[in-house]
PDB file of C-alpha atoms in Angstrom:
ATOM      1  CA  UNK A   1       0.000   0.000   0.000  1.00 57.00           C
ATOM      2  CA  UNK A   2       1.578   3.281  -0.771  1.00 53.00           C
ATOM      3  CA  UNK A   3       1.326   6.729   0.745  1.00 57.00           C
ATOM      4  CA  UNK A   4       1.801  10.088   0.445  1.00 56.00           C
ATOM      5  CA  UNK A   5       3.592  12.277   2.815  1.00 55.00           C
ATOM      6  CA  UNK A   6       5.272  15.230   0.712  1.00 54.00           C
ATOM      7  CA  UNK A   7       3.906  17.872   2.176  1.00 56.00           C
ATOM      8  CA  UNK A   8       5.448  16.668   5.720  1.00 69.00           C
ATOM      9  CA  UNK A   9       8.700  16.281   7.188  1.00 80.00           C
ATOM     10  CA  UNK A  10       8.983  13.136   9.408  1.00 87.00           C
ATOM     11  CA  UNK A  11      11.392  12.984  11.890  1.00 90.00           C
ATOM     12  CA  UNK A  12      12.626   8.967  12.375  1.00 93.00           C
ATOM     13  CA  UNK A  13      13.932   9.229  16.058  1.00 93.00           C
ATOM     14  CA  UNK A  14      13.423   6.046  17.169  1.00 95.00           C
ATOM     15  CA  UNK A  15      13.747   2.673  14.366  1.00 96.00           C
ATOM     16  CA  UNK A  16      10.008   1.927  15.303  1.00 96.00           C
ATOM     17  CA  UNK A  17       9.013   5.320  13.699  1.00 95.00           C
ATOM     18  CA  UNK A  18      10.577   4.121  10.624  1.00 94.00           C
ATOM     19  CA  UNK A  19       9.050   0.343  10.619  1.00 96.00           C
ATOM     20  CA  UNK A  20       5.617   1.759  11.203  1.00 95.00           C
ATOM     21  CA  UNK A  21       6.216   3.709   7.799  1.00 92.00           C
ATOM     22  CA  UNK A  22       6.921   0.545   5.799  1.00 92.00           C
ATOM     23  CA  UNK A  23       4.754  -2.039   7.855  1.00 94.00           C
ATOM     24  CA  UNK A  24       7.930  -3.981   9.283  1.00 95.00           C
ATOM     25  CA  UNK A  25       8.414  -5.315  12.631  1.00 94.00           C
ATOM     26  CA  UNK A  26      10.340  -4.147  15.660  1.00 94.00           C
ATOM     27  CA  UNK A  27      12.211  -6.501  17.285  1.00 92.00           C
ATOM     28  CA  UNK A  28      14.221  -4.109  19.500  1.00 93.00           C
ATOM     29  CA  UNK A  29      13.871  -0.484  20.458  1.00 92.00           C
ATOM     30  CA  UNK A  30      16.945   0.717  19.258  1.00 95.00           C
ATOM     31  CA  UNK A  31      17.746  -0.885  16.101  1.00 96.00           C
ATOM     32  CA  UNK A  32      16.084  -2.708  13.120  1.00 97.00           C
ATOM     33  CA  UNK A  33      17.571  -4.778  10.468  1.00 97.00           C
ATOM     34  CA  UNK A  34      15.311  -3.651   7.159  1.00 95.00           C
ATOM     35  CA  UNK A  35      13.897  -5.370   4.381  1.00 95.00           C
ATOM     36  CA  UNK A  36      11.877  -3.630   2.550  1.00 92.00           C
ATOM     37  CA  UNK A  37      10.829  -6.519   0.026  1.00 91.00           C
ATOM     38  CA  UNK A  38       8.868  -7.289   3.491  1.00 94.00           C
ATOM     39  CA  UNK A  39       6.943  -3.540   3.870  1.00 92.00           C
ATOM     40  CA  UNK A  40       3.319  -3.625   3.727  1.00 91.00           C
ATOM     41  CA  UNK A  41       3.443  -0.247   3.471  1.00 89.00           C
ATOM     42  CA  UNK A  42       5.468   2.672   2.049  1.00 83.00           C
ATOM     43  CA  UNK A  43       5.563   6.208   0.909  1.00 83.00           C
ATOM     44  CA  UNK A  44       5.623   7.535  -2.367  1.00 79.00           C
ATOM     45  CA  UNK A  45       7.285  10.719  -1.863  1.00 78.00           C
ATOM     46  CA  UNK A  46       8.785  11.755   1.609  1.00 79.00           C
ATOM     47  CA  UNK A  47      11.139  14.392   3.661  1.00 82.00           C
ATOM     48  CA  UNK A  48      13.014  12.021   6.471  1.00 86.00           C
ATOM     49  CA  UNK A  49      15.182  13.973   8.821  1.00 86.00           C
ATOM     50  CA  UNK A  50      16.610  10.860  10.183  1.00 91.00           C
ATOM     51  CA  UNK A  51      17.892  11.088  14.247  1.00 92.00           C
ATOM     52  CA  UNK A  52      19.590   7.684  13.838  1.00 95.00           C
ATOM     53  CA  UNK A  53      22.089   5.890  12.067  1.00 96.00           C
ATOM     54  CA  UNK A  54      21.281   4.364   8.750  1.00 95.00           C
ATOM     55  CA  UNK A  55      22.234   2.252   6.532  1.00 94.00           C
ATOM     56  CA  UNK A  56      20.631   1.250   3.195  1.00 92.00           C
ATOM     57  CA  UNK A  57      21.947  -1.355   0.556  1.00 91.00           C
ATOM     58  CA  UNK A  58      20.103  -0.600  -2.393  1.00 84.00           C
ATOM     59  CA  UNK A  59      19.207  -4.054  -4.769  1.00 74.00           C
ATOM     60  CA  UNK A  60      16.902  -3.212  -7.821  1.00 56.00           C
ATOM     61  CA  UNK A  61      15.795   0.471  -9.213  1.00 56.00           C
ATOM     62  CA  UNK A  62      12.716   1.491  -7.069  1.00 50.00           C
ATOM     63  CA  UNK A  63      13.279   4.944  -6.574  1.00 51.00           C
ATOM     64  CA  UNK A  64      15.751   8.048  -5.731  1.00 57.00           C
ATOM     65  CA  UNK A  65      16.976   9.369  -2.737  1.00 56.00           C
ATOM     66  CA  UNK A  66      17.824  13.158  -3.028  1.00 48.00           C
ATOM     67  CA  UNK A  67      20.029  15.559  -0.255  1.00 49.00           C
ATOM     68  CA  UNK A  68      19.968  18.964  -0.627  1.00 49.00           C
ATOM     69  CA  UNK A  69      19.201  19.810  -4.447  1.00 46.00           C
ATOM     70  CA  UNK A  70      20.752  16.728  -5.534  1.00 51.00           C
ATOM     71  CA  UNK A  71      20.336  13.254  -5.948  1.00 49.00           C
ATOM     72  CA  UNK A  72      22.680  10.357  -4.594  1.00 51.00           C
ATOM     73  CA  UNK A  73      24.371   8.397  -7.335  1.00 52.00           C
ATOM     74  CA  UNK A  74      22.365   5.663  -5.812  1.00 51.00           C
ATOM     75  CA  UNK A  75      22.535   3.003  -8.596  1.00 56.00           C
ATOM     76  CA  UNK A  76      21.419  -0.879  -7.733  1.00 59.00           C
ATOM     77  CA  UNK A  77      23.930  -2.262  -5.574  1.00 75.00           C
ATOM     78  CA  UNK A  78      25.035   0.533  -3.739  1.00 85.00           C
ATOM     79  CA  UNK A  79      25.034   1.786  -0.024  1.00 88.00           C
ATOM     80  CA  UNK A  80      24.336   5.353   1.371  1.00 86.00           C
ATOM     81  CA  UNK A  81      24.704   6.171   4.911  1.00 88.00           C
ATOM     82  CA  UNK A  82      22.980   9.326   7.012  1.00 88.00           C
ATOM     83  CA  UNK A  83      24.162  10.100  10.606  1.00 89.00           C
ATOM     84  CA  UNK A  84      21.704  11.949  12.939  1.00 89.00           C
ATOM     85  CA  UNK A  85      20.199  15.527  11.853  1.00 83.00           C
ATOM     86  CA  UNK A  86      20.168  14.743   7.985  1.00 82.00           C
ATOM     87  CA  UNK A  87      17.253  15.637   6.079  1.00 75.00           C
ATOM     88  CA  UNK A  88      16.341  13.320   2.950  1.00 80.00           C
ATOM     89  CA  UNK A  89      13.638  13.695   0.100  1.00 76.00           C
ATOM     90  CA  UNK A  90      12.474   9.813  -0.951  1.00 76.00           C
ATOM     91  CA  UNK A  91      10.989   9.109  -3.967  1.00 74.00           C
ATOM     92  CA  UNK A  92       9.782   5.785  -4.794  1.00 71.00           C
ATOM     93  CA  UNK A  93       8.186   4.686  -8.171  1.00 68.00           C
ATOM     94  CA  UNK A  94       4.719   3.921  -7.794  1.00 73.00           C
ATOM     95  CA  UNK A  95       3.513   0.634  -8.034  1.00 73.00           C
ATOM     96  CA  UNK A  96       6.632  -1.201  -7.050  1.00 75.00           C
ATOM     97  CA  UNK A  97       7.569  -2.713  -4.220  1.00 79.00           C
ATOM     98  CA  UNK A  98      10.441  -1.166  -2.772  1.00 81.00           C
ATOM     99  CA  UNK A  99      13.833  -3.345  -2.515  1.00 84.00           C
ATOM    100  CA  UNK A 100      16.360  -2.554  -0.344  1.00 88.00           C
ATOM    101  CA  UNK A 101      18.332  -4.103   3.001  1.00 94.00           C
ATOM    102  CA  UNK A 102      19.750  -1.778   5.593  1.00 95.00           C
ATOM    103  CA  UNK A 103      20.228  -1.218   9.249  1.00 97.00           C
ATOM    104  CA  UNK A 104      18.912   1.427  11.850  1.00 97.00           C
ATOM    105  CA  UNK A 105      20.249   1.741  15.161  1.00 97.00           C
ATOM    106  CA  UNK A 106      19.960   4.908  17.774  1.00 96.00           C
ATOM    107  CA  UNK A 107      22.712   6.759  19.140  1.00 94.00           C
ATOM    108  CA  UNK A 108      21.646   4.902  22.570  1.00 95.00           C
ATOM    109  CA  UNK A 109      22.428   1.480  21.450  1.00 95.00           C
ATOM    110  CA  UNK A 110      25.977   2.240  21.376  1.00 95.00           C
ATOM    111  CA  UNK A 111      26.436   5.274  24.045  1.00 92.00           C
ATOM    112  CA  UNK A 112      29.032   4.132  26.923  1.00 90.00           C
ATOM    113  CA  UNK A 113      30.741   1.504  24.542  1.00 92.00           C
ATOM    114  CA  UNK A 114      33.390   1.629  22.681  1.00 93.00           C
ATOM    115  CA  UNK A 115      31.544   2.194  19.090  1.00 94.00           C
ATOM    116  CA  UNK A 116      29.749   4.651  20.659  1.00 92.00           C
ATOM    117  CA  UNK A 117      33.233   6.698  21.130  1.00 91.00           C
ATOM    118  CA  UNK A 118      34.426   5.529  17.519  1.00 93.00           C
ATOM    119  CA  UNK A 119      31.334   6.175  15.568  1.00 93.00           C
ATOM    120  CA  UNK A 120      32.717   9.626  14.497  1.00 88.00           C
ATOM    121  CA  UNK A 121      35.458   7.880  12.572  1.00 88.00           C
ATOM    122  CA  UNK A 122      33.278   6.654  10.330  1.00 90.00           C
ATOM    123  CA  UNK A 123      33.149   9.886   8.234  1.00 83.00           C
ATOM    124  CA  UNK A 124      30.923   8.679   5.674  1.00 85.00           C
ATOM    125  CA  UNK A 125      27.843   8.676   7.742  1.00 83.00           C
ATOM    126  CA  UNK A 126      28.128  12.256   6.541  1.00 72.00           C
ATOM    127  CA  UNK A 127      28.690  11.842   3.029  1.00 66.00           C
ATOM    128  CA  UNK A 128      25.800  13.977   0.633  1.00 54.00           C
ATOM    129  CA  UNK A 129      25.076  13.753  -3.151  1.00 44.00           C
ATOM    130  CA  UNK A 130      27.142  11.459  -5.761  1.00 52.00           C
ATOM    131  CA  UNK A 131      29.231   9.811  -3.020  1.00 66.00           C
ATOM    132  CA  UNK A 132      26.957   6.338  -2.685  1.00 76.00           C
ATOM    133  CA  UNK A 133      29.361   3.567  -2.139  1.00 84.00           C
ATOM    134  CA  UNK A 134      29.040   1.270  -5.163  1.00 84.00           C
ATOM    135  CA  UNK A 135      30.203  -2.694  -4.104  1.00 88.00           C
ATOM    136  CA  UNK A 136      31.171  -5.703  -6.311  1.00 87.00           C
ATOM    137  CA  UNK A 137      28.894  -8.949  -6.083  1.00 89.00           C
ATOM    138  CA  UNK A 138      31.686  -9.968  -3.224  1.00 92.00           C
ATOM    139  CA  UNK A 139      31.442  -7.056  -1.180  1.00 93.00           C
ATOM    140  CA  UNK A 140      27.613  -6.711  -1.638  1.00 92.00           C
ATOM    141  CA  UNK A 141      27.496 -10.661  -0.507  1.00 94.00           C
ATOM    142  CA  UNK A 142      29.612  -9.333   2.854  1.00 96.00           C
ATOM    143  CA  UNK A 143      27.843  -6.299   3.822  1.00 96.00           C
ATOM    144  CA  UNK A 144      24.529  -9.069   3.584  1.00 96.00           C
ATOM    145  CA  UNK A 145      26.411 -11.338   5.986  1.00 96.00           C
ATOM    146  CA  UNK A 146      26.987  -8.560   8.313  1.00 97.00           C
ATOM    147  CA  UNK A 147      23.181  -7.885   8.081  1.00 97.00           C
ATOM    148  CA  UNK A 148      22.369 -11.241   8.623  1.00 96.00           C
ATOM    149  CA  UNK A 149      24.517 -11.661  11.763  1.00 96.00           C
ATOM    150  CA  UNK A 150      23.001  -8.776  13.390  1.00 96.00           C
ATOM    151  CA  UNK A 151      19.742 -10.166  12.413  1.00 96.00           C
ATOM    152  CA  UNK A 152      20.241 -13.590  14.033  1.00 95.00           C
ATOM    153  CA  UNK A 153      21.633 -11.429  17.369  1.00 94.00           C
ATOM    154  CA  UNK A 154      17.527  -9.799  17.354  1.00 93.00           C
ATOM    155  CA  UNK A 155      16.048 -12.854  16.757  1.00 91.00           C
ATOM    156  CA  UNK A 156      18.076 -14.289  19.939  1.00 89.00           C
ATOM    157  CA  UNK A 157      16.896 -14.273  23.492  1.00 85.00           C
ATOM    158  CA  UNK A 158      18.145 -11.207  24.921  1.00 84.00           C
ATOM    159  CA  UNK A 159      20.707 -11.894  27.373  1.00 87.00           C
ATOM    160  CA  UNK A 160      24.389 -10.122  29.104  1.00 89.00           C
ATOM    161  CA  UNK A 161      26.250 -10.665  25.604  1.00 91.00           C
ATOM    162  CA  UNK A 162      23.283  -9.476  23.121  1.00 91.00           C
ATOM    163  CA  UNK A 163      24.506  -5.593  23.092  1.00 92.00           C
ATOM    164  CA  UNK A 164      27.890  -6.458  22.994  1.00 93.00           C
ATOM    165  CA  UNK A 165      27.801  -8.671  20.168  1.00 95.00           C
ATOM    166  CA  UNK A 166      25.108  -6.736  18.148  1.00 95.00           C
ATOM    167  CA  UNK A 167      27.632  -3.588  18.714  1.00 96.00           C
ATOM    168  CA  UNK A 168      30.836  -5.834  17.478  1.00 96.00           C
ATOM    169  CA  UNK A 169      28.735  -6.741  14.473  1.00 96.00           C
ATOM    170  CA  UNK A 170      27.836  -3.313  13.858  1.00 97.00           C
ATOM    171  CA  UNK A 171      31.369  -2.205  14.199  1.00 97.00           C
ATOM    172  CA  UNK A 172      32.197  -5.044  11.929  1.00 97.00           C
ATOM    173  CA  UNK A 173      29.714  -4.127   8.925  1.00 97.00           C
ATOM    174  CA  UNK A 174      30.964  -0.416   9.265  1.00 96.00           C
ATOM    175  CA  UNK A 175      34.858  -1.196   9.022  1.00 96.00           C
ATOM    176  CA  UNK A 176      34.066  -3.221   5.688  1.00 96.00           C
ATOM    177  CA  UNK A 177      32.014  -0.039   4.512  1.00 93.00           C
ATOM    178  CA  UNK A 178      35.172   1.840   5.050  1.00 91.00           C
ATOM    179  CA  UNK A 179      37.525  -1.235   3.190  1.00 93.00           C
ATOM    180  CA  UNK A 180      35.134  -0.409   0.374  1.00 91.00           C
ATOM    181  CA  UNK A 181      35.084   3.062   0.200  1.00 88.00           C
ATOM    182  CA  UNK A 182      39.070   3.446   0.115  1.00 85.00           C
ATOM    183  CA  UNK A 183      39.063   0.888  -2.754  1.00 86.00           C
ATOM    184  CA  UNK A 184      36.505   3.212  -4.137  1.00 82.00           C
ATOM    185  CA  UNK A 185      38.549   6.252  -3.629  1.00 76.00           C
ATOM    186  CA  UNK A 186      41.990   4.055  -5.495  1.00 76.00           C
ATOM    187  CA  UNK A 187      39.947   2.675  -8.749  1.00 72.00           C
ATOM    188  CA  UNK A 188      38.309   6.498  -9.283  1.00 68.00           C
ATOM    189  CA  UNK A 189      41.685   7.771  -8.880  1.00 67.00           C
ATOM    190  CA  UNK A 190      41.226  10.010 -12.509  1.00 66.00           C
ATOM    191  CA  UNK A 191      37.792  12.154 -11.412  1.00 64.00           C
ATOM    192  CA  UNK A 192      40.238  12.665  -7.624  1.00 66.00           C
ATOM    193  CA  UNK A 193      43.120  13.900  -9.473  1.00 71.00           C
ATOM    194  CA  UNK A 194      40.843  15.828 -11.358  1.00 76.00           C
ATOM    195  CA  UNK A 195      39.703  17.247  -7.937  1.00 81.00           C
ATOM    196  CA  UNK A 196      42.906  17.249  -6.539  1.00 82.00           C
ATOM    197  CA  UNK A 197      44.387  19.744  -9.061  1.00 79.00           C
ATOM    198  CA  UNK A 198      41.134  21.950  -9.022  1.00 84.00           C
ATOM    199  CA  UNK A 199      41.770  22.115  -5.181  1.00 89.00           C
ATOM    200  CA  UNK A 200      45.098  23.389  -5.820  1.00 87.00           C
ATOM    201  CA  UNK A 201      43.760  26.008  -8.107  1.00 87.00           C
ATOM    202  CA  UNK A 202      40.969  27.023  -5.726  1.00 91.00           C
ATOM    203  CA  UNK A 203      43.576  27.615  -2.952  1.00 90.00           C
ATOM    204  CA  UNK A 204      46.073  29.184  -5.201  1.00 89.00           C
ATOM    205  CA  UNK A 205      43.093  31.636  -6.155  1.00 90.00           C
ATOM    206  CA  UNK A 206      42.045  32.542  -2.843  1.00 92.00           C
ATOM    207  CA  UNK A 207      44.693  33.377  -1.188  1.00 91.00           C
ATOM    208  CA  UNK A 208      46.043  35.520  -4.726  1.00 89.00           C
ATOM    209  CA  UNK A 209      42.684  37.704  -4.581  1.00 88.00           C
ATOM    210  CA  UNK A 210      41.140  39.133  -1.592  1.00 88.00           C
ATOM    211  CA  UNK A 211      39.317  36.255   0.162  1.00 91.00           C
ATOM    212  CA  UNK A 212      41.333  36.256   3.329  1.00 91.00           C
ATOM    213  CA  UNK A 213      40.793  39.837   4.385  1.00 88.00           C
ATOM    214  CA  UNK A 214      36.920  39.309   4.080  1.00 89.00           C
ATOM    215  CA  UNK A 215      36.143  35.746   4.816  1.00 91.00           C
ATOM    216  CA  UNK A 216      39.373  35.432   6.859  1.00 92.00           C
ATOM    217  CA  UNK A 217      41.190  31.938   6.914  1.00 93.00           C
ATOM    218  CA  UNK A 218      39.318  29.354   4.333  1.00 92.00           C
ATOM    219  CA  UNK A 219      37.986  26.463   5.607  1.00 93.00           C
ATOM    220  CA  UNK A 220      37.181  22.695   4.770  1.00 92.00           C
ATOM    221  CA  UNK A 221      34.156  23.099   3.978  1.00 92.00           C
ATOM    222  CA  UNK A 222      34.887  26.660   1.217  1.00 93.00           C
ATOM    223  CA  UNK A 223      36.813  24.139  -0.916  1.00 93.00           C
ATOM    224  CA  UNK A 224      34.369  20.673  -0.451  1.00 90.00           C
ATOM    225  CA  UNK A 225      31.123  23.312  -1.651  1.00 89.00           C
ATOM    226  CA  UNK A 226      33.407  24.191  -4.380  1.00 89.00           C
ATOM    227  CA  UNK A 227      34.233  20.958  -5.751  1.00 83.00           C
ATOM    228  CA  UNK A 228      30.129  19.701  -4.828  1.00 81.00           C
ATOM    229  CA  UNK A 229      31.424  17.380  -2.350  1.00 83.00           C
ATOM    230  CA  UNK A 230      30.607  17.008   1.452  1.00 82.00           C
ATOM    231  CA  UNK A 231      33.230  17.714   3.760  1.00 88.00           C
ATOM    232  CA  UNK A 232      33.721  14.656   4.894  1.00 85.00           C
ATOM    233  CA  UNK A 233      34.026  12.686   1.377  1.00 83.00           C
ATOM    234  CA  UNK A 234      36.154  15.654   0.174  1.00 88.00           C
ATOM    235  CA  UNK A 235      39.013  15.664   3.354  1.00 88.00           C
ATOM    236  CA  UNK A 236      38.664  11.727   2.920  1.00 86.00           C
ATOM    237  CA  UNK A 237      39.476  11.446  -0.943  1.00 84.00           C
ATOM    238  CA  UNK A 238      42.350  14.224   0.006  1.00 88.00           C
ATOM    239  CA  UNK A 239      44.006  12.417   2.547  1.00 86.00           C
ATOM    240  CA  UNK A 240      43.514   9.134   0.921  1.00 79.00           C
ATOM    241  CA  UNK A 241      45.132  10.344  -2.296  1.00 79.00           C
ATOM    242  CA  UNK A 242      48.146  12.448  -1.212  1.00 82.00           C
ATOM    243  CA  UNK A 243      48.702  11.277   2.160  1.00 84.00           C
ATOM    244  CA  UNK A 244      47.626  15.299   3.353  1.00 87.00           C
ATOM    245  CA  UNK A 245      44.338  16.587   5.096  1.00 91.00           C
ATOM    246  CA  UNK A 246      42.736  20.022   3.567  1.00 92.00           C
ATOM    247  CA  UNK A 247      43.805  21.072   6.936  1.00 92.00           C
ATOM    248  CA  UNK A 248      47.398  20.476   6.431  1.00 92.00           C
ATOM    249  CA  UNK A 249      47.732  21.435   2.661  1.00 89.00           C
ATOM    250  CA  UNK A 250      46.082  25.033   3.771  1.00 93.00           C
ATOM    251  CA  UNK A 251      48.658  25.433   6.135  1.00 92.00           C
ATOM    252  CA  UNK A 252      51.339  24.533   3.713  1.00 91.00           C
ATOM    253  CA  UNK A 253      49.892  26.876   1.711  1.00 91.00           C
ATOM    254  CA  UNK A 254      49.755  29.689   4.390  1.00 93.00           C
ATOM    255  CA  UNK A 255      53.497  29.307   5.351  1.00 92.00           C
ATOM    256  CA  UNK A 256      54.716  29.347   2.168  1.00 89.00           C
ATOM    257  CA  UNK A 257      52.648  32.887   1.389  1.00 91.00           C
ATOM    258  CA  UNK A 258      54.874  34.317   5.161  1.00 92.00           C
ATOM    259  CA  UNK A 259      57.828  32.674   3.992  1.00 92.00           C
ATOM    260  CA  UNK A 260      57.693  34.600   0.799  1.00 88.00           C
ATOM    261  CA  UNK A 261      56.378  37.726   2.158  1.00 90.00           C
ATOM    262  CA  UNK A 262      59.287  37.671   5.256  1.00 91.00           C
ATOM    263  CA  UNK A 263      62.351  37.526   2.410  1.00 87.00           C
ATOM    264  CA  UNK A 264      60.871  39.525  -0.326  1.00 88.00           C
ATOM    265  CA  UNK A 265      59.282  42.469   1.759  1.00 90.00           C
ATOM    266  CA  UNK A 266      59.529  44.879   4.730  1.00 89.00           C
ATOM    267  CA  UNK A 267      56.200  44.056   6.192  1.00 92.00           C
ATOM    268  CA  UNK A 268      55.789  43.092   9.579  1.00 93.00           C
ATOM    269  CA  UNK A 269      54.722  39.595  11.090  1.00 93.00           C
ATOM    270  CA  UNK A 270      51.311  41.319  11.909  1.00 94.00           C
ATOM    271  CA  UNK A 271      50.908  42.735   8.358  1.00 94.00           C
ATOM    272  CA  UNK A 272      51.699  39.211   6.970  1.00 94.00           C
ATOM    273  CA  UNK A 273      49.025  37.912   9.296  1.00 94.00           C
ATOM    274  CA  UNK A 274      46.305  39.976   8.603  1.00 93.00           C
ATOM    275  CA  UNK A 275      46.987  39.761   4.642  1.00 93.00           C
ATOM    276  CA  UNK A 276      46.954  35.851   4.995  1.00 94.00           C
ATOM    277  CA  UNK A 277      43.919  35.965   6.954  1.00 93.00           C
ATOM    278  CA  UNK A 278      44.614  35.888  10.833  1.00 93.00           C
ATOM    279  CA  UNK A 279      42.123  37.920  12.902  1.00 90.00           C
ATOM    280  CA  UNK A 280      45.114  37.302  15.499  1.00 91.00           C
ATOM    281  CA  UNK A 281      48.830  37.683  14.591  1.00 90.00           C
ATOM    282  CA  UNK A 282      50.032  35.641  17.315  1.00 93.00           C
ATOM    283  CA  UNK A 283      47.948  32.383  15.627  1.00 94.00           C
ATOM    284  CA  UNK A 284      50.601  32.461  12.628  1.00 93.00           C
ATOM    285  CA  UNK A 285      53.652  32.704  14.922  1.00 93.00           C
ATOM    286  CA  UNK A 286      52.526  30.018  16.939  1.00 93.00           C
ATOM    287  CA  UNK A 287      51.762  28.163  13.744  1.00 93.00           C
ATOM    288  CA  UNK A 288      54.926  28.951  11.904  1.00 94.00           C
ATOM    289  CA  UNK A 289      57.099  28.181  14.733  1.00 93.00           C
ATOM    290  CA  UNK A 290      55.236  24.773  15.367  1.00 93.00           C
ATOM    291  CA  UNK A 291      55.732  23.889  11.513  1.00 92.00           C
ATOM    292  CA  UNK A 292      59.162  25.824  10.355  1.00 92.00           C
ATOM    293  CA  UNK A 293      60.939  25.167  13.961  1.00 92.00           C
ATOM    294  CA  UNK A 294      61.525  28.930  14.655  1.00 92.00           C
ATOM    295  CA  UNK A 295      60.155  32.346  14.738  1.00 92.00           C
ATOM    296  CA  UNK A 296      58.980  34.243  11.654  1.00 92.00           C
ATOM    297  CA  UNK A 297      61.182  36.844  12.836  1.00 90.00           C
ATOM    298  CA  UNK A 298      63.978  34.674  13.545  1.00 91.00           C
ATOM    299  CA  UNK A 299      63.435  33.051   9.968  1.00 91.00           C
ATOM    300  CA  UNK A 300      63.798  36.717   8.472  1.00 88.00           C
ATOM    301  CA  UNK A 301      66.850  37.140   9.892  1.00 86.00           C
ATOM    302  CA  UNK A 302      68.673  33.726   9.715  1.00 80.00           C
ATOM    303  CA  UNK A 303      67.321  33.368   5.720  1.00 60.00           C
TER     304      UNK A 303
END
């Protein structure tokens, strides 16, 4: 049976909010493993802002998933992932059942534990638009074996090793998500060059023009928008690629501007600063010292 809930944002805070939706059961409070080939029910159209974890693997064309203005390249046999206080537009086509497998579990499940303290590692919770992991038949067969174990765990009788092993499983299924996604990131390795060099020009041009004395010091984020990528996926692919976070190549970036500026000019550290983009002057001695091994000053003279 299919409904319509377009014109209303529901919030899926809890995994029975989201069973109730599709017709499936709940077999714990705080997570679900999902099969939608099972729902009863669905919608047709739908804003989720989700307050758990999620996890879809994605088996036949039924529909689009969109974030933002864009959708997920979210092609059969692929996985996308949302982390708590993501907003999602589904659209499923009518008049077929939906097919998918995933997992839902709330922040609770795995609060005091040892996932719970880890689960911000796993950056691609946070991942938006064209950045849907796309698995082989092998991985795709894994990722269902991690499903299934977790499954089996919530069909068990609860007892003093359930959350434990449910969590271990979890943990399990997400370190294969990230196997997958660095292979991802080494056989696309043309389109992240391609973004690697437009990076490069992006940084050269900000700092060249007069970015830094408006907007200040750039951030992650300025260059990920730039390049339509989240934040996450973009300072992943980086580091993955070059061995460098977007942190660490701005700051090469920003040393090498008050290295040039120290030998080839009479302007003080503060004037270098500002120019660069410090509010603070102090924040690129302590930085230059940390990274060159002396003073700006004492680099001046010494050079």
């Amino acid at each position: 049976m299919e409904e319509n809930y377009k014109d209303e944002m529901i919030v899926i805070d809890n995994v029975n909010r989201y069973n109730e939706i599709f017709g499936l059961e709940t077999k714990h409070p705080l997570i679900s493993i999902i099969d939608l080939t099972k729902a009863t029910t669905w919608p047709t159209r739908a804003w989720f802002r989700y307050e758990v974890y999620a996890l879809f693997l994605k088996n036949v064309k039924c529909g689009d998933i969109k974030y933002g203005r864009q959708y997920y390249d979210y092609q059969d046999g692929t996985i996308v992932c949302f982390g708590p206080g993501q907003i999602t537009d589904l659209e499923l086509i009518q008049n077929i059942q939906p097919n998918a497998h995933g997992l839902l579990f709330h922040p609770d499940l795995i609060r005091g534990t040892s996932l719970g303290q880890e689960i911000k590692n796993y950056s691609f919770f946070s991942y938006e638009t064209n950045e849907a992991l796309h698995l082989s038949e092998e991985e795709r067969q894994i990722v269902m074996d991690c499903l299934q174990k977790i499954a089996i765990e919530l069909n068990h009788a609860i007892d003093r090793h359930s959350r434990r092993l449910i969590c271990t499983n979890i943990r399990l299924l997400l370190d294969y998500c990230m196997r997958f996604y660095e292979r991802q990131f080494e056989t696309r390795n043309k389109v992240n060059n391609d973004i690697i060099v437009r990076f490069e020009h992006l940084l050269n041009e900000y700092f060249e023009g007069d970015a830094p004395q408006h907007l200040g010091l750039p951030s992650v984020k300025y260059f990920a928008d730039k390049v339509f990528l989240s934040p996450n996926y973009f300072g992943d692919m980086i580091r993955k690629q070059t061995g460098k976070t977007v942190s660490e190549y701005i700051q090469d970036k920003m040393i090498e501007l008050a290295k040039e500026q120290l030998l080839s000019s009479d302007k003080t550290t503060s004037q270098i600063a500002y120019e660069i983009g410090f509010q603070y002057p102090q924040h690129l001695s302590r930085m230059f010292k940390r990274i060159v091994g002396m003073t700006p000053n004492k680099f001046r003279t010494q050079t």
